[in-house]
Short mmCIF file of C-alpha atoms in Angstrom, two decimals:
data_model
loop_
_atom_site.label_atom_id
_atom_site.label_comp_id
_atom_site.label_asym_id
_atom_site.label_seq_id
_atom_site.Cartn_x
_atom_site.Cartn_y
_atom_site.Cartn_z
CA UNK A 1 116.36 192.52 45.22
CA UNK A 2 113.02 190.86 45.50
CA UNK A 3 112.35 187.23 45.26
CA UNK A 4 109.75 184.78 46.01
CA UNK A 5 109.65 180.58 46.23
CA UNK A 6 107.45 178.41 46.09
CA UNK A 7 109.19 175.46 47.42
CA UNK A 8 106.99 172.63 46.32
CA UNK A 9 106.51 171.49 42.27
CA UNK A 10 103.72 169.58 42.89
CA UNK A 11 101.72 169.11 45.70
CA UNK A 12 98.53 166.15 46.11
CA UNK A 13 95.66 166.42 48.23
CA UNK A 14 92.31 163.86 48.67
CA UNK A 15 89.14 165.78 47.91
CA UNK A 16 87.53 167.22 50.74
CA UNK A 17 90.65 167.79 52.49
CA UNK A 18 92.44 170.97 53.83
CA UNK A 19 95.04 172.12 51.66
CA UNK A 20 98.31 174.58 51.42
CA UNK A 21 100.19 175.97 48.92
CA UNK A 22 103.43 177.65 50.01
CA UNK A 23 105.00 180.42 49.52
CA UNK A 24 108.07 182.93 50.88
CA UNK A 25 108.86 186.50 49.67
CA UNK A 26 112.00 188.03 50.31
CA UNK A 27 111.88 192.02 49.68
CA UNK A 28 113.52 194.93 51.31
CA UNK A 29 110.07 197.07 52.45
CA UNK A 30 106.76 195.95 53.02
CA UNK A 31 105.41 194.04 50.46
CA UNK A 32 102.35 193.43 48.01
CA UNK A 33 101.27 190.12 47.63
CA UNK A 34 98.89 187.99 45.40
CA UNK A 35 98.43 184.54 44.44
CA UNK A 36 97.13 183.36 40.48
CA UNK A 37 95.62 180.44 39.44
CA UNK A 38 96.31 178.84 35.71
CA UNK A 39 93.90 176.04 33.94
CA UNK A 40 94.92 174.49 31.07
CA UNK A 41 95.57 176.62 27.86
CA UNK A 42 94.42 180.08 29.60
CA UNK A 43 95.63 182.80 31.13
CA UNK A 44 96.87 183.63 34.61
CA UNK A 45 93.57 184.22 36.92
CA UNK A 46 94.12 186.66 39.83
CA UNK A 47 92.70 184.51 42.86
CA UNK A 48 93.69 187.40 46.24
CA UNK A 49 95.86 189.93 47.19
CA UNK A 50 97.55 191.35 50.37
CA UNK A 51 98.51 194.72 50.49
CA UNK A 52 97.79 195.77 54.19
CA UNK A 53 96.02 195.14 57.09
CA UNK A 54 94.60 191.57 58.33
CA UNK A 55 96.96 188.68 57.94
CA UNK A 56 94.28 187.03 56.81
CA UNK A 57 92.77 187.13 53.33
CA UNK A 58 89.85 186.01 51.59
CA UNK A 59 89.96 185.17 48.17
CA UNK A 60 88.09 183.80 45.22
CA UNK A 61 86.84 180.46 45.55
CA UNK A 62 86.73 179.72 48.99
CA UNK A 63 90.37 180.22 49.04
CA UNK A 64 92.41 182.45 51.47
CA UNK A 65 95.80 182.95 52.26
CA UNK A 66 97.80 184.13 55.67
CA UNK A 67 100.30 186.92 55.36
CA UNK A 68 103.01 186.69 57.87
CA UNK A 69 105.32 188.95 58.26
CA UNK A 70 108.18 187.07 60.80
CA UNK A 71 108.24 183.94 58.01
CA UNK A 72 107.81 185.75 55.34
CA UNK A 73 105.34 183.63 54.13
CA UNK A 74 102.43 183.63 52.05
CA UNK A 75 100.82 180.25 52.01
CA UNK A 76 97.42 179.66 50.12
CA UNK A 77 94.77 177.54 51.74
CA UNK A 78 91.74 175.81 51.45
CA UNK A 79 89.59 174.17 54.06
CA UNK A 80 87.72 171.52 51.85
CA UNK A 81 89.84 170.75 48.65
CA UNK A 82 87.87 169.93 45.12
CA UNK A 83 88.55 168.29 42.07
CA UNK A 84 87.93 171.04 40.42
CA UNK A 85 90.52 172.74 42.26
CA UNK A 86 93.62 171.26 40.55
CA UNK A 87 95.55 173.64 38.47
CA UNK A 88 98.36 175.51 38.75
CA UNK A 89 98.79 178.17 40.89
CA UNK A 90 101.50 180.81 41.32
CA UNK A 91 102.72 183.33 44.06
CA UNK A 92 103.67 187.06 42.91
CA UNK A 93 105.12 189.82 45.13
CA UNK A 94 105.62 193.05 44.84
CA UNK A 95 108.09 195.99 46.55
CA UNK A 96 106.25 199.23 46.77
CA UNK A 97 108.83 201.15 47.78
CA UNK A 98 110.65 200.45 44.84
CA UNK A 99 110.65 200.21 40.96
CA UNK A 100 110.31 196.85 40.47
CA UNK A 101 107.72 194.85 38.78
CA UNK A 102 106.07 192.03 39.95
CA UNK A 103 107.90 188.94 40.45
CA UNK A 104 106.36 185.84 39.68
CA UNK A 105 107.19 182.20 41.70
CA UNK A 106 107.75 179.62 39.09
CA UNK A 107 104.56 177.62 40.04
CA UNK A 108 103.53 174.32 41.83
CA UNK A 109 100.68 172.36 40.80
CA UNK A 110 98.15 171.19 42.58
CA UNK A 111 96.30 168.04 42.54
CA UNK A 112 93.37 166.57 44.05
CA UNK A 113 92.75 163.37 43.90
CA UNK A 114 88.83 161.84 43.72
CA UNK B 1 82.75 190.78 26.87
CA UNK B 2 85.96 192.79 28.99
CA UNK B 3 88.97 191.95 28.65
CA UNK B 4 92.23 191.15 26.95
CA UNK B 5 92.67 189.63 23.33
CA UNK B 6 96.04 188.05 21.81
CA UNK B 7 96.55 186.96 18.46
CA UNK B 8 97.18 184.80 17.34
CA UNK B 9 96.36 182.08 19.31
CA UNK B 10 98.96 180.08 18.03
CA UNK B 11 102.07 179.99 15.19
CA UNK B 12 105.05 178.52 13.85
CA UNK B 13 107.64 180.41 12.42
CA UNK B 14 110.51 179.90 10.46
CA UNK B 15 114.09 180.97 12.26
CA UNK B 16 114.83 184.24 10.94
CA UNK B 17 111.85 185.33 10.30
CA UNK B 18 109.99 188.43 12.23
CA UNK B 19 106.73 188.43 13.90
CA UNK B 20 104.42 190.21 16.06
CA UNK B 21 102.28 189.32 18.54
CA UNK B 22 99.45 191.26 19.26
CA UNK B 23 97.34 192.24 22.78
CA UNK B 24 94.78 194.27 23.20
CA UNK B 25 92.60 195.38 26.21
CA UNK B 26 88.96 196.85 26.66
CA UNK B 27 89.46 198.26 30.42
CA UNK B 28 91.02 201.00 30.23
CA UNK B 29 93.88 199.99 31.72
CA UNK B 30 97.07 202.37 32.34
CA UNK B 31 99.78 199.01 32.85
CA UNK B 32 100.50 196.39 30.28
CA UNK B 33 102.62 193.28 30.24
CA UNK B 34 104.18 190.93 28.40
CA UNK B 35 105.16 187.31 29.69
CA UNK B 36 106.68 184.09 28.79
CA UNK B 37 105.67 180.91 30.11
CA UNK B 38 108.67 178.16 30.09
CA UNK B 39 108.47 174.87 31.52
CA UNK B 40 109.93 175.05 35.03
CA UNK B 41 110.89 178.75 34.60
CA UNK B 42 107.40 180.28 35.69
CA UNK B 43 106.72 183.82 34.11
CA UNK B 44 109.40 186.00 33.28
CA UNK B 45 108.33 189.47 31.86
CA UNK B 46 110.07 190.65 28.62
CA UNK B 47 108.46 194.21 28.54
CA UNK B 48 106.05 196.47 30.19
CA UNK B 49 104.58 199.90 29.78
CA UNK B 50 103.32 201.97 32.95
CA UNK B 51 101.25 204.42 30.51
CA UNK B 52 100.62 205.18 27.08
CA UNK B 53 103.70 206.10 25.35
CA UNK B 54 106.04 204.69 27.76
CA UNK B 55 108.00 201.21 27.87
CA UNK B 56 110.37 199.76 29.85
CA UNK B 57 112.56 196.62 30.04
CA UNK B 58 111.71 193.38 32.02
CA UNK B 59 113.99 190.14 33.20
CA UNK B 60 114.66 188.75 29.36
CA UNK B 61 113.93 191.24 26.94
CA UNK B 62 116.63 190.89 24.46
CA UNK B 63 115.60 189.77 20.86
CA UNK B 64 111.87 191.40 22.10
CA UNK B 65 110.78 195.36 20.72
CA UNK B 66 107.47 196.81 22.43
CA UNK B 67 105.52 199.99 21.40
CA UNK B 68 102.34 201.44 22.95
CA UNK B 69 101.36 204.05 21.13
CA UNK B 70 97.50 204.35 22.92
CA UNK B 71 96.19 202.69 25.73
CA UNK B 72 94.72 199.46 24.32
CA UNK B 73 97.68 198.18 22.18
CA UNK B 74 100.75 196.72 23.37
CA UNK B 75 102.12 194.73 20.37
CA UNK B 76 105.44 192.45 20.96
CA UNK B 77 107.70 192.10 17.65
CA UNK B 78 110.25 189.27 17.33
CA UNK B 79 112.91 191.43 15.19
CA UNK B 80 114.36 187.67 14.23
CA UNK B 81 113.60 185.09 15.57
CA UNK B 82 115.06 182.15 17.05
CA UNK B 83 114.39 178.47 18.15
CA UNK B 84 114.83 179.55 22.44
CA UNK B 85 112.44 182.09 21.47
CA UNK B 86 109.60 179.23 21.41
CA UNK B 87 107.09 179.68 24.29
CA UNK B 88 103.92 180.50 25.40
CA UNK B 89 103.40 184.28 25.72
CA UNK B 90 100.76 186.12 27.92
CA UNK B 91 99.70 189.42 27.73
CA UNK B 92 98.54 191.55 30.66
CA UNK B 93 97.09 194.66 31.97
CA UNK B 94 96.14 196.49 35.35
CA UNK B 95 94.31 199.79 36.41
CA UNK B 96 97.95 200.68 37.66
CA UNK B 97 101.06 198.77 38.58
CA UNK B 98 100.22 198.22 42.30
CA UNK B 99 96.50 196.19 41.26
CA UNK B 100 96.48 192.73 39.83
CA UNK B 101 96.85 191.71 36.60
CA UNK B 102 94.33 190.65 34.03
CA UNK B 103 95.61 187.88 31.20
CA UNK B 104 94.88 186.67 27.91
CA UNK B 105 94.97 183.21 27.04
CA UNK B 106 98.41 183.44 25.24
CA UNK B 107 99.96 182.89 21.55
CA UNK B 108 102.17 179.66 21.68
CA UNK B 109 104.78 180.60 19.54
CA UNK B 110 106.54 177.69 18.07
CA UNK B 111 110.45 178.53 15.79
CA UNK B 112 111.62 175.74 13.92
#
């Protein structure tokens, strides 16, 4: 069956620094991936998506994310982190090759501190 | 503006009682969703629908009915409801079920 963690709850990072997010998959095939982000009292906003080709993926507000294939990882970064940034962000994959529906991580929270 | 619509935005309900939530999207979309949001538990989905006039069952869907009847409605009826069925639901759609997901803003159910 499919799965995916996101190992930290929280995680805290100074403005203008480099942050990650983390996040593992486990599925049987090759799999779709795409991180959300959540603000306060909204909806789930979709921020990228791998499906194939480059590892590496550009995203929606200067955010990217590196598929890789031997961790199975699928961290989300940022070069330059902003207040405006913190929210809370969640990991989904996805097994094409089978009937599944997308599985959700259960979140970790990002803050950046001023 | 495109998008997604839930109503309503928020209730409280009365154990026992039966309510529906309702969602209901502007894009065309072929997939719909429904979620609940639990402190700590992430999203779980209750139901989905692939297409119009299809449904299907999700990770917690007991005490949950679906219908879809056309493309743009994908109303979510608590037959009876109970006090673990408190949470924040979301409602979502995609082109198909391979694309991302849009959202509404959710109905925070609260059962007393």
């Amino acid at each position: 069956a499919q799965s995916v963690a996101q190992p930290e709850d929280q995680v805290n990072v100074a403005e203008g620094n480099p942050l990650t997010v983390k996040c593992t998959y486990s599925v049987s095939g090759n799999p779709y991936l795409f991180w959300y982000v959540q603000y306060p009292n909204r909806g789930l906003q979709f921020l990228l998506k791998y499906i194939t080709g480059d590892n590496l993926v550009k995203g929606s507000y200067g955010f990217e994310a590196e598929f890789n294939k031997s961790q199975t990882s699928f961290h989300l970064k940022k070069p330059s982190a902003l207040v405006s940034d913190s929210a809370l962000y969640f990991c989904a994959v996805r097994d094409p090759n089978r009937d599944d529906k997308i599985i959700f991580g259960k979140g970790t929270r990002l803050h950046i501190l001023p | 503006i495109a998008g997604i619509t839930q109503a309503p935005t928020s209730q409280i309900l009365a154990a026992g009682r039966r309510m529906t939530l309702r969602c209901t999207q502007d894009m065309r979309h072929n997939a719909m969703y429904w979620y609940r949001q639990d402190l700590g538990l992430g999203l779980r989905l209750i139901h989905y629908s692939n297409t119009a006039g299809t449904t299907g069952k999700g990770e917690v869907p007991d005490g949950y009915s679906v219908s879809r009847a056309n493309t743009d409605d994908f109303p979510l009826t608590l037959a009876s409801a109970v006090p673990s069925q408190t949470s924040v639901y979301f409602c979502a759609s995609s082109p198909t079920v391979n694309q991302p997901q849009h959202f509404g803003d959710g109905t925070r159910l609260s059962i007393l």
